[in-house]
Amino acid sequence: MKFKRTHMAGNLRKEDIGNEVVLMGWVSNIRNLGSLIFIDLRDTTGISQIVIREEDKDNYEIAKKISKEYVIETKGVIRERESKNPDIPTGDIEVIASEIYILDQADTPPIYIKDDDNVSENMRLKYRYLDIRKPEVQKRLKIRAKVVKTMRDYMYDNHFIEVETPFLTKPTPEGARDYLVPSRVNKGKFFALPQSPQLMKQLLMIGGMDRYYQIVKCFRDEDLRANRQPEFTQLDMEMSFVDQEDVINMNEGLLKVLFDKFTDYDLKLPIDRIDYQQAMTKYGSDKPDLRFGFEIKDISNAFKDTEFKVFKDNLGENRSIRAINFNNQASNYSRKQISKLEDFVKDYGLKGLSFIKFVDGEIQSSIKKFLDEKTLDEIKEILEVKDNDLVLIAADKNKIVLEGLGALRRKVAKDQNAYEKDYALCWVVNFPMFEYSEEEDRYVSQHHPFTKPVDEDVKYLKENPEIVRTNAYDIVINGEEMGGGSVRINNSKLQKQVFEALKLTQEDIEKKFGFFIEALKYGTPPHAGIAYGLDRLIMLFAKTDNIKDIIAFPKTQSATCPLTQAPSLVEENVLEELAINVNEPISKE
């Protein structure tokens, strides 16, 4: 480099006219008009137009050799453009180059460096370092950095202490699969990468740190969905001598700061709370999307005398007939389109749907012959039916009906863009402590086994664990769980009762959690915390629905990295050092 950079290309404005500047960056575009060469110089702030005149022979000859994505530096004076460009912030000015130098040449990139390149995701990730040059990608990564700084400032202002916890830790059960790390020194033994710093942050509370937080990487070896990554980032926090109210209040303050800074939405506090059972019954989800209505209603009573076998067979215990009134949607769904919705809910275990359309005082229905006037009147009253409403009905076990209709309401709202607001937040509280695992033939933790049960439900731990509720809370935004936490167990006697409800033997407890149970014996403060899925939160503020957009170097849905070709095979001698034998590698590439 010949000079020191004085300005960033995207920051120049009309007020800078007459100033001499030194700019450095990439050539976004170059146009040779014969007597003039125009270069669009790009850096992380934006683009400035550079002008090289033919009479400036030395610089003109250099400019003729320049192509797109060359790295250059230029010195020149800012002047007002004759032909202004209103589409960019620097469109009123240009830089008349007095000197120009090539810092590095560039081959023709395999992908276009522009936001609307339409290249495949695999190509984008393979050449992610080129993809990152795009303004929109950089904008999202800058939002991420600003969100993290805002969080850190808030935590510091509220007397939290940032503490790093280890990545190499002990494998633990009661969650997703761990990523295991073999130990060369202790052959045959393994570390695990943390799924979360759960036990470590509780140990920090036992250690008297009072308020802890961390922006931390977590790892889970699980089947990936569209917006799930094998490694992800959390804002993790824990507080001593607090209850659920204290944690919720602290985090509502944080959310208010974030929404005020990164959206135009005026977040009103306190945020609404919904009981878990109410969320499941009304919305078919423990992360309800409240941007629209389409509530699930129980209409079993309307069919108590029905002869329709499908409905009649689902009037017993733990079964029901439920429906959603999709207000003003009858005209948007033909019989064929309703059939597609039937196919959709089959993925959730429902065998089918019945429909009733209310159009101009008439009804169209797949079960019309079973609808007498009394039944119709009851349905209209329960569902508050109006003209052009579409009622979709499902009958099955409660769990299947609620999950199926819950997915259906989200699909219809998305397909019809039926959102009534940009953002909808709620806390979901009073989660069940346990859920029954058919695979393991026992109860397992809904959150984790260190969550404190509601005081009045402790007596049910031994005989009726299925009805025990917890002091757990999730923050839900636009139908996504953005964070979750709980009050923790802070005495060894109650912790032992929970382990017994989980059917863990003393040997299991000692082997898996011995160090933690030991720590609980030496004076544990009441404590509680929460962790946010930082990636999901940033997706919200960056207004994207793809998690890969806000991670610098994401993995694919098959947990691979097209850029580095990870994961990959390793040399045989490395495996020998680790005392590992790989029997049948999937690929030898």
PDB file of N, CA and C in Angstrom, residues 63-130:
ATOM      1  N   ALA A  63      -5.732   1.596 -14.943  1.00  0.00           N
ATOM      2  CA  ALA A  63      -7.173   1.333 -14.863  1.00  0.00           C
ATOM      3  C   ALA A  63      -7.640   0.387 -15.953  1.00  0.00           C
ATOM      4  N   LYS A  64      -7.004   0.452 -17.138  1.00  0.00           N
ATOM      5  CA  LYS A  64      -7.386  -0.436 -18.251  1.00  0.00           C
ATOM      6  C   LYS A  64      -7.115  -1.908 -17.929  1.00  0.00           C
ATOM      7  N   LYS A  65      -6.203  -2.161 -16.994  1.00  0.00           N
ATOM      8  CA  LYS A  65      -5.859  -3.548 -16.631  1.00  0.00           C
ATOM      9  C   LYS A  65      -6.757  -4.095 -15.524  1.00  0.00           C
ATOM     10  N   ILE A  66      -7.569  -3.242 -14.948  1.00  0.00           N
ATOM     11  CA  ILE A  66      -8.371  -3.632 -13.774  1.00  0.00           C
ATOM     12  C   ILE A  66      -9.655  -4.334 -14.204  1.00  0.00           C
ATOM     13  N   SER A  67     -10.020  -5.384 -13.463  1.00  0.00           N
ATOM     14  CA  SER A  67     -11.279  -6.098 -13.683  1.00  0.00           C
ATOM     15  C   SER A  67     -12.063  -6.152 -12.372  1.00  0.00           C
ATOM     16  N   LYS A  68     -13.270  -6.689 -12.467  1.00  0.00           N
ATOM     17  CA  LYS A  68     -14.110  -6.826 -11.274  1.00  0.00           C
ATOM     18  C   LYS A  68     -13.408  -7.650 -10.198  1.00  0.00           C
ATOM     19  N   GLU A  69     -13.597  -7.224  -8.972  1.00  0.00           N
ATOM     20  CA  GLU A  69     -13.095  -7.850  -7.745  1.00  0.00           C
ATOM     21  C   GLU A  69     -11.594  -7.692  -7.551  1.00  0.00           C
ATOM     22  N   TYR A  70     -10.923  -6.906  -8.411  1.00  0.00           N
ATOM     23  CA  TYR A  70      -9.553  -6.503  -8.108  1.00  0.00           C
ATOM     24  C   TYR A  70      -9.586  -5.674  -6.819  1.00  0.00           C
ATOM     25  N   VAL A  71      -8.520  -5.795  -6.038  1.00  0.00           N
ATOM     26  CA  VAL A  71      -8.375  -4.978  -4.837  1.00  0.00           C
ATOM     27  C   VAL A  71      -7.476  -3.801  -5.186  1.00  0.00           C
ATOM     28  N   ILE A  72      -7.973  -2.574  -4.975  1.00  0.00           N
ATOM     29  CA  ILE A  72      -7.224  -1.391  -5.397  1.00  0.00           C
ATOM     30  C   ILE A  72      -7.207  -0.338  -4.295  1.00  0.00           C
ATOM     31  N   GLU A  73      -6.275   0.614  -4.447  1.00  0.00           N
ATOM     32  CA  GLU A  73      -6.311   1.819  -3.640  1.00  0.00           C
ATOM     33  C   GLU A  73      -6.236   3.019  -4.579  1.00  0.00           C
ATOM     34  N   THR A  74      -6.865   4.099  -4.169  1.00  0.00           N
ATOM     35  CA  THR A  74      -6.857   5.287  -5.012  1.00  0.00           C
ATOM     36  C   THR A  74      -6.836   6.534  -4.155  1.00  0.00           C
ATOM     37  N   LYS A  75      -6.162   7.549  -4.697  1.00  0.00           N
ATOM     38  CA  LYS A  75      -6.117   8.864  -4.057  1.00  0.00           C
ATOM     39  C   LYS A  75      -6.749   9.854  -5.004  1.00  0.00           C
ATOM     40  N   GLY A  76      -7.541  10.765  -4.486  1.00  0.00           N
ATOM     41  CA  GLY A  76      -8.181  11.718  -5.373  1.00  0.00           C
ATOM     42  C   GLY A  76      -8.990  12.750  -4.627  1.00  0.00           C
ATOM     43  N   VAL A  77      -9.590  13.662  -5.397  1.00  0.00           N
ATOM     44  CA  VAL A  77     -10.371  14.753  -4.829  1.00  0.00           C
ATOM     45  C   VAL A  77     -11.859  14.516  -5.134  1.00  0.00           C
ATOM     46  N   ILE A  78     -12.698  14.782  -4.152  1.00  0.00           N
ATOM     47  CA  ILE A  78     -14.136  14.585  -4.308  1.00  0.00           C
ATOM     48  C   ILE A  78     -14.742  15.785  -5.035  1.00  0.00           C
ATOM     49  N   ARG A  79     -15.593  15.467  -6.022  1.00  0.00           N
ATOM     50  CA  ARG A  79     -16.332  16.531  -6.701  1.00  0.00           C
ATOM     51  C   ARG A  79     -17.791  16.108  -6.834  1.00  0.00           C
ATOM     52  N   GLU A  80     -18.650  17.058  -7.157  1.00  0.00           N
ATOM     53  CA  GLU A  80     -20.063  16.766  -7.350  1.00  0.00           C
ATOM     54  C   GLU A  80     -20.272  16.079  -8.688  1.00  0.00           C
ATOM     55  N   ARG A  81     -21.093  15.042  -8.684  1.00  0.00           N
ATOM     56  CA  ARG A  81     -21.370  14.323  -9.928  1.00  0.00           C
ATOM     57  C   ARG A  81     -22.313  15.132 -10.811  1.00  0.00           C
ATOM     58  N   GLU A  82     -22.042  15.038 -12.094  1.00  0.00           N
ATOM     59  CA  GLU A  82     -22.960  15.671 -13.050  1.00  0.00           C
ATOM     60  C   GLU A  82     -24.214  14.823 -13.213  1.00  0.00           C
ATOM     61  N   SER A  83     -24.004  13.496 -13.351  1.00  0.00           N
ATOM     62  CA  SER A  83     -25.135  12.573 -13.476  1.00  0.00           C
ATOM     63  C   SER A  83     -25.298  11.831 -12.157  1.00  0.00           C
ATOM     64  N   LYS A  84     -26.202  12.315 -11.328  1.00  0.00           N
ATOM     65  CA  LYS A  84     -26.339  11.778  -9.970  1.00  0.00           C
ATOM     66  C   LYS A  84     -27.062  10.428  -9.977  1.00  0.00           C
ATOM     67  N   ASN A  85     -26.765   9.631  -8.934  1.00  0.00           N
ATOM     68  CA  ASN A  85     -27.388   8.313  -8.768  1.00  0.00           C
ATOM     69  C   ASN A  85     -28.173   8.305  -7.460  1.00  0.00           C
ATOM     70  N   PRO A  86     -29.504   8.472  -7.518  1.00  0.00           N
ATOM     71  CA  PRO A  86     -30.307   8.545  -6.287  1.00  0.00           C
ATOM     72  C   PRO A  86     -30.444   7.204  -5.570  1.00  0.00           C
ATOM     73  N   ASP A  87     -29.978   6.106  -6.194  1.00  0.00           N
ATOM     74  CA  ASP A  87     -30.170   4.773  -5.612  1.00  0.00           C
ATOM     75  C   ASP A  87     -29.117   4.419  -4.565  1.00  0.00           C
ATOM     76  N   ILE A  88     -28.032   5.231  -4.480  1.00  0.00           N
ATOM     77  CA  ILE A  88     -27.005   4.940  -3.482  1.00  0.00           C
ATOM     78  C   ILE A  88     -26.730   6.191  -2.665  1.00  0.00           C
ATOM     79  N   PRO A  89     -26.319   6.046  -1.390  1.00  0.00           N
ATOM     80  CA  PRO A  89     -26.090   7.219  -0.533  1.00  0.00           C
ATOM     81  C   PRO A  89     -24.987   8.142  -1.042  1.00  0.00           C
ATOM     82  N   THR A  90     -24.027   7.597  -1.809  1.00  0.00           N
ATOM     83  CA  THR A  90     -22.923   8.422  -2.326  1.00  0.00           C
ATOM     84  C   THR A  90     -23.210   8.924  -3.740  1.00  0.00           C
ATOM     85  N   GLY A  91     -24.455   8.878  -4.158  1.00  0.00           N
ATOM     86  CA  GLY A  91     -24.803   9.181  -5.545  1.00  0.00           C
ATOM     87  C   GLY A  91     -24.634  10.623  -5.970  1.00  0.00           C
ATOM     88  N   ASP A  92     -24.350  11.527  -5.010  1.00  0.00           N
ATOM     89  CA  ASP A  92     -24.153  12.941  -5.366  1.00  0.00           C
ATOM     90  C   ASP A  92     -22.698  13.281  -5.667  1.00  0.00           C
ATOM     91  N   ILE A  93     -21.778  12.357  -5.361  1.00  0.00           N
ATOM     92  CA  ILE A  93     -20.352  12.691  -5.487  1.00  0.00           C
ATOM     93  C   ILE A  93     -19.604  11.626  -6.281  1.00  0.00           C
ATOM     94  N   GLU A  94     -18.376  11.970  -6.674  1.00  0.00           N
ATOM     95  CA  GLU A  94     -17.439  11.018  -7.272  1.00  0.00           C
ATOM     96  C   GLU A  94     -16.028  11.470  -6.914  1.00  0.00           C
ATOM     97  N   VAL A  95     -15.079  10.564  -7.068  1.00  0.00           N
ATOM     98  CA  VAL A  95     -13.679  10.862  -6.745  1.00  0.00           C
ATOM     99  C   VAL A  95     -12.872  10.899  -8.036  1.00  0.00           C
ATOM    100  N   ILE A  96     -12.240  12.048  -8.315  1.00  0.00           N
ATOM    101  CA  ILE A  96     -11.360  12.171  -9.480  1.00  0.00           C
ATOM    102  C   ILE A  96      -9.988  11.672  -9.069  1.00  0.00           C
ATOM    103  N   ALA A  97      -9.593  10.512  -9.602  1.00  0.00           N
ATOM    104  CA  ALA A  97      -8.362   9.850  -9.159  1.00  0.00           C
ATOM    105  C   ALA A  97      -7.132  10.611  -9.609  1.00  0.00           C
ATOM    106  N   SER A  98      -6.203  10.854  -8.695  1.00  0.00           N
ATOM    107  CA  SER A  98      -4.885  11.385  -9.041  1.00  0.00           C
ATOM    108  C   SER A  98      -3.842  10.282  -9.019  1.00  0.00           C
ATOM    109  N   GLU A  99      -4.111   9.239  -8.256  1.00  0.00           N
ATOM    110  CA  GLU A  99      -3.230   8.066  -8.233  1.00  0.00           C
ATOM    111  C   GLU A  99      -4.099   6.832  -8.017  1.00  0.00           C
ATOM    112  N   ILE A 100      -3.681   5.727  -8.636  1.00  0.00           N
ATOM    113  CA  ILE A 100      -4.418   4.469  -8.467  1.00  0.00           C
ATOM    114  C   ILE A 100      -3.435   3.316  -8.524  1.00  0.00           C
ATOM    115  N   TYR A 101      -3.623   2.305  -7.664  1.00  0.00           N
ATOM    116  CA  TYR A 101      -2.701   1.172  -7.582  1.00  0.00           C
ATOM    117  C   TYR A 101      -3.506  -0.114  -7.418  1.00  0.00           C
ATOM    118  N   ILE A 102      -3.005  -1.174  -8.041  1.00  0.00           N
ATOM    119  CA  ILE A 102      -3.599  -2.507  -7.887  1.00  0.00           C
ATOM    120  C   ILE A 102      -2.926  -3.189  -6.703  1.00  0.00           C
ATOM    121  N   LEU A 103      -3.701  -3.529  -5.684  1.00  0.00           N
ATOM    122  CA  LEU A 103      -3.167  -4.235  -4.523  1.00  0.00           C
ATOM    123  C   LEU A 103      -3.198  -5.746  -4.713  1.00  0.00           C
ATOM    124  N   ASP A 104      -4.179  -6.223  -5.477  1.00  0.00           N
ATOM    125  CA  ASP A 104      -4.224  -7.647  -5.819  1.00  0.00           C
ATOM    126  C   ASP A 104      -5.182  -7.857  -6.969  1.00  0.00           C
ATOM    127  N   GLN A 105      -4.808  -8.809  -7.836  1.00  0.00           N
ATOM    128  CA  GLN A 105      -5.664  -9.162  -8.955  1.00  0.00           C
ATOM    129  C   GLN A 105      -6.685 -10.206  -8.516  1.00  0.00           C
ATOM    130  N   ALA A 106      -7.674 -10.460  -9.362  1.00  0.00           N
ATOM    131  CA  ALA A 106      -8.718 -11.439  -9.032  1.00  0.00           C
ATOM    132  C   ALA A 106      -9.145 -12.187 -10.280  1.00  0.00           C
ATOM    133  N   ASP A 107      -9.266 -13.506 -10.139  1.00  0.00           N
ATOM    134  CA  ASP A 107      -9.895 -14.293 -11.201  1.00  0.00           C
ATOM    135  C   ASP A 107     -11.386 -13.960 -11.244  1.00  0.00           C
ATOM    136  N   THR A 108     -12.030 -14.363 -12.328  1.00  0.00           N
ATOM    137  CA  THR A 108     -13.487 -14.178 -12.409  1.00  0.00           C
ATOM    138  C   THR A 108     -14.157 -15.026 -11.329  1.00  0.00           C
ATOM    139  N   PRO A 109     -14.918 -14.423 -10.428  1.00  0.00           N
ATOM    140  CA  PRO A 109     -15.519 -15.190  -9.334  1.00  0.00           C
ATOM    141  C   PRO A 109     -16.519 -16.218  -9.860  1.00  0.00           C
ATOM    142  N   PRO A 110     -16.628 -17.362  -9.165  1.00  0.00           N
ATOM    143  CA  PRO A 110     -17.601 -18.391  -9.573  1.00  0.00           C
ATOM    144  C   PRO A 110     -19.044 -18.020  -9.243  1.00  0.00           C
ATOM    145  N   ILE A 111     -19.235 -17.002  -8.408  1.00  0.00           N
ATOM    146  CA  ILE A 111     -20.581 -16.499  -8.141  1.00  0.00           C
ATOM    147  C   ILE A 111     -20.566 -14.981  -8.320  1.00  0.00           C
ATOM    148  N   TYR A 112     -21.730 -14.419  -8.679  1.00  0.00           N
ATOM    149  CA  TYR A 112     -21.834 -12.965  -8.809  1.00  0.00           C
ATOM    150  C   TYR A 112     -21.815 -12.327  -7.426  1.00  0.00           C
ATOM    151  N   ILE A 113     -21.120 -11.190  -7.327  1.00  0.00           N
ATOM    152  CA  ILE A 113     -21.093 -10.460  -6.060  1.00  0.00           C
ATOM    153  C   ILE A 113     -22.206  -9.415  -6.091  1.00  0.00           C
ATOM    154  N   LYS A 114     -23.436  -9.902  -5.976  1.00  0.00           N
ATOM    155  CA  LYS A 114     -24.590  -9.008  -5.906  1.00  0.00           C
ATOM    156  C   LYS A 114     -25.697  -9.732  -5.150  1.00  0.00           C
ATOM    157  N   ASP A 115     -26.562  -8.956  -4.522  1.00  0.00           N
ATOM    158  CA  ASP A 115     -27.556  -9.540  -3.618  1.00  0.00           C
ATOM    159  C   ASP A 115     -28.526 -10.488  -4.309  1.00  0.00           C
ATOM    160  N   ASP A 116     -28.907 -10.181  -5.542  1.00  0.00           N
ATOM    161  CA  ASP A 116     -29.922 -10.987  -6.235  1.00  0.00           C
ATOM    162  C   ASP A 116     -29.283 -11.915  -7.265  1.00  0.00           C
ATOM    163  N   ASP A 117     -28.256 -12.654  -6.841  1.00  0.00           N
ATOM    164  CA  ASP A 117     -27.522 -13.486  -7.804  1.00  0.00           C
ATOM    165  C   ASP A 117     -28.234 -14.791  -8.139  1.00  0.00           C
ATOM    166  N   ASN A 118     -29.196 -15.230  -7.284  1.00  0.00           N
ATOM    167  CA  ASN A 118     -29.972 -16.464  -7.519  1.00  0.00           C
ATOM    168  C   ASN A 118     -29.103 -17.717  -7.586  1.00  0.00           C
ATOM    169  N   VAL A 119     -27.929 -17.693  -6.990  1.00  0.00           N
ATOM    170  CA  VAL A 119     -27.060 -18.869  -6.988  1.00  0.00           C
ATOM    171  C   VAL A 119     -27.568 -19.869  -5.948  1.00  0.00           C
ATOM    172  N   SER A 120     -27.267 -21.140  -6.140  1.00  0.00           N
ATOM    173  CA  SER A 120     -27.723 -22.169  -5.208  1.00  0.00           C
ATOM    174  C   SER A 120     -27.064 -21.981  -3.840  1.00  0.00           C
ATOM    175  N   GLU A 121     -27.767 -22.464  -2.805  1.00  0.00           N
ATOM    176  CA  GLU A 121     -27.233 -22.332  -1.454  1.00  0.00           C
ATOM    177  C   GLU A 121     -25.898 -23.045  -1.314  1.00  0.00           C
ATOM    178  N   ASN A 122     -25.763 -24.203  -1.933  1.00  0.00           N
ATOM    179  CA  ASN A 122     -24.518 -24.953  -1.804  1.00  0.00           C
ATOM    180  C   ASN A 122     -23.341 -24.170  -2.388  1.00  0.00           C
ATOM    181  N   MET A 123     -23.572 -23.495  -3.522  1.00  0.00           N
ATOM    182  CA  MET A 123     -22.518 -22.679  -4.120  1.00  0.00           C
ATOM    183  C   MET A 123     -22.202 -21.474  -3.236  1.00  0.00           C
ATOM    184  N   ARG A 124     -23.230 -20.878  -2.687  1.00  0.00           N
ATOM    185  CA  ARG A 124     -23.019 -19.733  -1.795  1.00  0.00           C
ATOM    186  C   ARG A 124     -22.157 -20.139  -0.607  1.00  0.00           C
ATOM    187  N   LEU A 125     -22.417 -21.309  -0.043  1.00  0.00           N
ATOM    188  CA  LEU A 125     -21.670 -21.735   1.138  1.00  0.00           C
ATOM    189  C   LEU A 125     -20.274 -22.230   0.763  1.00  0.00           C
ATOM    190  N   LYS A 126     -20.141 -22.804  -0.418  1.00  0.00           N
ATOM    191  CA  LYS A 126     -18.812 -23.244  -0.866  1.00  0.00           C
ATOM    192  C   LYS A 126     -17.891 -22.048  -1.043  1.00  0.00           C
ATOM    193  N   TYR A 127     -18.445 -20.953  -1.554  1.00  0.00           N
ATOM    194  CA  TYR A 127     -17.658 -19.727  -1.752  1.00  0.00           C
ATOM    195  C   TYR A 127     -18.170 -18.641  -0.803  1.00  0.00           C
ATOM    196  N   ARG A 128     -18.300 -19.021   0.457  1.00  0.00           N
ATOM    197  CA  ARG A 128     -18.897 -18.104   1.427  1.00  0.00           C
ATOM    198  C   ARG A 128     -18.090 -16.818   1.559  1.00  0.00           C
ATOM    199  N   TYR A 129     -16.770 -16.887   1.416  1.00  0.00           N
ATOM    200  CA  TYR A 129     -15.951 -15.681   1.529  1.00  0.00           C
ATOM    201  C   TYR A 129     -16.287 -14.683   0.421  1.00  0.00           C
ATOM    202  N   LEU A 130     -16.761 -15.167  -0.728  1.00  0.00           N
ATOM    203  CA  LEU A 130     -17.230 -14.261  -1.773  1.00  0.00           C
ATOM    204  C   LEU A 130     -18.659 -13.796  -1.486  1.00  0.00           C
TER     205      LEU A 130
END
